[in-house]
């Protein structure tokens, strides 16, 4: 017996849910530190180009796969690919999403932990960067702290997912996203009024191409995939909750713009603060844990600002985490015939267990490294450097070559035929990117990363 598929209650609900998935730690935590570590504006430029040529087309391709088939990624890939090999490809993307949900939760747990520190007023004592580093190091060296907040974070996400697509995901993101925009806006305004703001802006917007390395190009592409939640079943699944006549241009284009703006604004906020305090922009993943608490403690109203900031990063992380877990849940429901509740519990418990080594990677498991990467970093590199681009590559090959661009475009136009009539160049752009640009560039970047070009 099949129940009719649940659909989003409204377009804005879909936009906010997908934007909620896209906007997350990758925008607020990762993008600024990647920019800082990889040479600033040149990296931003390559990132924007990756979004245009690869990120956006793959994003549209995945949403389209979901909307057309109305099922979870494994069945969706099989239906369009017409054989079980493609079903395996769909399963790989679901497994990737699950893996991401495990390590993402470990990191989001730190954010939650910092939120508690902020609430307790402890961040107010951090008056310089050295203190901040010591404080951070003490926290992440505590195994109970890491695992405890990883668990708490997953309990929250599982709780939301329990209520389903409309009452859980859609309603939750409708409340959380506007709050995030507001606080980010306040932080950007604050940052721009600080001393040395222009130095931060030129670091971000004045490219020095000599700084750009081949590995940075791979990282920029990985970031474009990661921030749009691609290659891991999320967009296929969220697309499958869309009405088949939804205008995909109107509902998807704003999401990519919002996601990009949030990344840029987050980088402006973080770097104006970093430069105003005379700190280095390339401190890596600890950037928001070291620099922001230091500055908050010196600002009027810093206590509240710190709470607000970590609350909202945590909320952004929640809306992303639920979207990384949902493909597994949809898979258990669609392909195995499970009810939603057991599917949610099993996914939540699974993500907790798999995430434990990540949550312990800076404490009791810190000795376990591979090529200098701890367990958490290794999960991140394997997922965002390899599995996610592979998942995106499979989706784009499915759409561009197996299903075929002619079919894909016919379905893409459903609900937005007027727009395509008015701007035929958009059709050319999609068919070129689906078939040639996106797959070729993904392969080139891989070959480059493997050292084929020397
Ligand atoms: N897009 C999310 C972010 O920017 C990360 C994410 C990836 C979330 C995949 C869900 C699925 O943080």
CSV table of N, CA and C and ligand atoms in Angstrom, one decimal, residues 18-28 30 96-97 100-101 104 223 225-230 232 234-235 259 263 316-317 319-325 327 388, ligand 1:
chain,number,residue,atom,x,y,z
A,18,UNK,N,15.3,24.5,1.6
A,18,UNK,CA,16.5,24.2,0.9
A,18,UNK,C,17.6,25.2,1.2
A,19,UNK,N,17.2,26.4,1.4
A,19,UNK,CA,18.2,27.4,1.8
A,19,UNK,C,18.7,27.0,3.2
A,20,UNK,N,17.8,26.5,4.0
A,20,UNK,CA,18.3,26.0,5.3
A,20,UNK,C,19.3,24.9,5.2
A,21,UNK,N,19.1,24.0,4.2
A,21,UNK,CA,20.0,23.0,4.0
A,21,UNK,C,21.3,23.5,3.5
A,22,UNK,N,21.2,24.5,2.6
A,22,UNK,CA,22.4,25.0,1.9
A,22,UNK,C,23.2,25.9,2.9
A,23,UNK,N,22.5,26.8,3.6
A,23,UNK,CA,23.2,27.7,4.5
A,23,UNK,C,23.5,26.9,5.8
A,24,UNK,N,24.8,26.8,6.1
A,24,UNK,CA,25.1,26.0,7.3
A,24,UNK,C,26.5,26.3,7.7
A,25,UNK,N,27.2,25.4,8.3
A,25,UNK,CA,28.5,25.6,8.8
A,25,UNK,C,29.5,25.9,7.6
A,26,UNK,N,29.1,25.3,6.4
A,26,UNK,CA,30.0,25.6,5.3
A,26,UNK,C,30.1,27.0,4.9
A,27,UNK,N,29.0,27.8,5.2
A,27,UNK,CA,29.0,29.2,4.9
A,27,UNK,C,29.6,30.0,6.0
A,28,UNK,N,29.2,29.7,7.2
A,28,UNK,CA,29.6,30.6,8.3
A,28,UNK,C,30.9,30.2,8.9
A,30,UNK,N,33.1,27.4,7.5
A,30,UNK,CA,34.1,26.9,6.6
A,30,UNK,C,34.6,27.8,5.5
A,96,UNK,N,26.6,8.7,1.4
A,96,UNK,CA,27.5,9.9,1.6
A,96,UNK,C,26.8,10.9,2.5
A,97,UNK,N,25.5,11.1,2.2
A,97,UNK,CA,24.7,12.0,3.1
A,97,UNK,C,24.7,11.6,4.5
A,100,UNK,N,28.1,12.3,6.0
A,100,UNK,CA,28.2,13.8,6.3
A,100,UNK,C,27.4,14.1,7.6
A,101,UNK,N,26.2,13.5,7.7
A,101,UNK,CA,25.4,13.8,8.9
A,101,UNK,C,26.1,13.4,10.2
A,104,UNK,N,29.2,16.0,10.5
A,104,UNK,CA,28.7,17.3,10.6
A,104,UNK,C,28.1,17.6,12.1
A,223,UNK,N,33.9,23.0,-2.1
A,223,UNK,CA,33.1,23.9,-1.3
A,223,UNK,C,31.7,24.2,-2.0
A,225,UNK,N,30.1,22.3,-4.0
A,225,UNK,CA,29.3,21.2,-3.8
A,225,UNK,C,28.7,21.1,-2.4
A,226,UNK,N,29.6,21.3,-1.5
A,226,UNK,CA,29.3,21.0,-0.1
A,226,UNK,C,28.2,22.1,0.4
A,227,UNK,N,28.5,23.3,0.0
A,227,UNK,CA,27.6,24.3,0.5
A,227,UNK,C,26.2,24.2,-0.1
A,228,UNK,N,26.1,23.7,-1.3
A,228,UNK,CA,24.7,23.5,-1.9
A,228,UNK,C,24.2,22.2,-1.5
A,229,UNK,N,24.8,21.5,-0.6
A,229,UNK,CA,24.3,20.1,-0.2
A,229,UNK,C,24.2,19.2,-1.3
A,230,UNK,N,25.1,19.2,-2.3
A,230,UNK,CA,25.0,18.3,-3.5
A,230,UNK,C,25.7,17.0,-3.3
A,232,UNK,N,24.8,14.1,-2.4
A,232,UNK,CA,24.6,13.3,-1.2
A,232,UNK,C,23.1,13.0,-1.0
A,234,UNK,N,20.6,14.8,-0.8
A,234,UNK,CA,19.7,15.8,-0.1
A,234,UNK,C,18.8,16.5,-1.1
A,235,UNK,N,19.4,17.0,-2.2
A,235,UNK,CA,18.6,17.8,-3.1
A,235,UNK,C,17.6,16.9,-3.9
A,259,UNK,N,22.4,31.6,-0.6
A,259,UNK,CA,23.5,30.8,-0.1
A,259,UNK,C,24.9,31.5,-0.3
A,263,UNK,N,27.5,33.3,2.5
A,263,UNK,CA,28.9,33.0,2.6
A,263,UNK,C,29.8,34.3,2.5
A,316,UNK,N,21.5,27.2,12.0
A,316,UNK,CA,21.8,27.0,10.6
A,316,UNK,C,22.3,25.5,10.5
A,317,UNK,N,23.1,25.1,11.5
A,317,UNK,CA,23.6,23.7,11.4
A,317,UNK,C,22.5,22.7,11.6
A,319,UNK,N,19.3,23.1,10.5
A,319,UNK,CA,18.6,23.0,9.3
A,319,UNK,C,19.4,22.2,8.2
A,320,UNK,N,20.7,22.2,8.3
A,320,UNK,CA,21.5,21.5,7.3
A,320,UNK,C,21.6,20.0,7.7
A,321,UNK,N,21.7,19.8,9.0
A,321,UNK,CA,21.9,18.4,9.5
A,321,UNK,C,20.6,17.6,9.1
A,322,UNK,N,19.5,18.2,9.3
A,322,UNK,CA,18.2,17.4,9.1
A,322,UNK,C,18.2,17.1,7.6
A,323,UNK,N,18.7,17.9,6.7
A,323,UNK,CA,18.7,17.7,5.3
A,323,UNK,C,19.7,16.6,4.9
A,324,UNK,N,20.7,16.4,5.7
A,324,UNK,CA,21.7,15.3,5.4
A,324,UNK,C,21.1,14.0,5.9
A,325,UNK,N,20.3,14.0,6.9
A,325,UNK,CA,19.7,12.8,7.4
A,325,UNK,C,18.5,12.3,6.6
A,327,UNK,N,17.7,12.0,3.4
A,327,UNK,CA,17.7,11.0,2.3
A,327,UNK,C,17.7,9.6,2.9
A,388,UNK,N,31.4,13.5,-2.3
A,388,UNK,CA,30.4,14.5,-2.8
A,388,UNK,C,30.6,14.8,-4.2
B,1,LIG,N1,25.2,22.7,3.0
B,1,LIG,C1,25.5,22.5,4.3
B,1,LIG,C2,26.4,23.6,4.8
B,1,LIG,O1,26.7,24.5,4.1
B,1,LIG,C3,26.3,21.2,4.5
B,1,LIG,C4,25.4,20.1,4.2
B,1,LIG,C5,25.9,19.2,3.2
B,1,LIG,C6,24.3,19.8,4.8
B,1,LIG,C7,25.1,18.2,2.9
B,1,LIG,C8,23.5,18.8,4.4
B,1,LIG,C9,23.9,18.0,3.5
B,1,LIG,O2,26.8,23.6,5.9
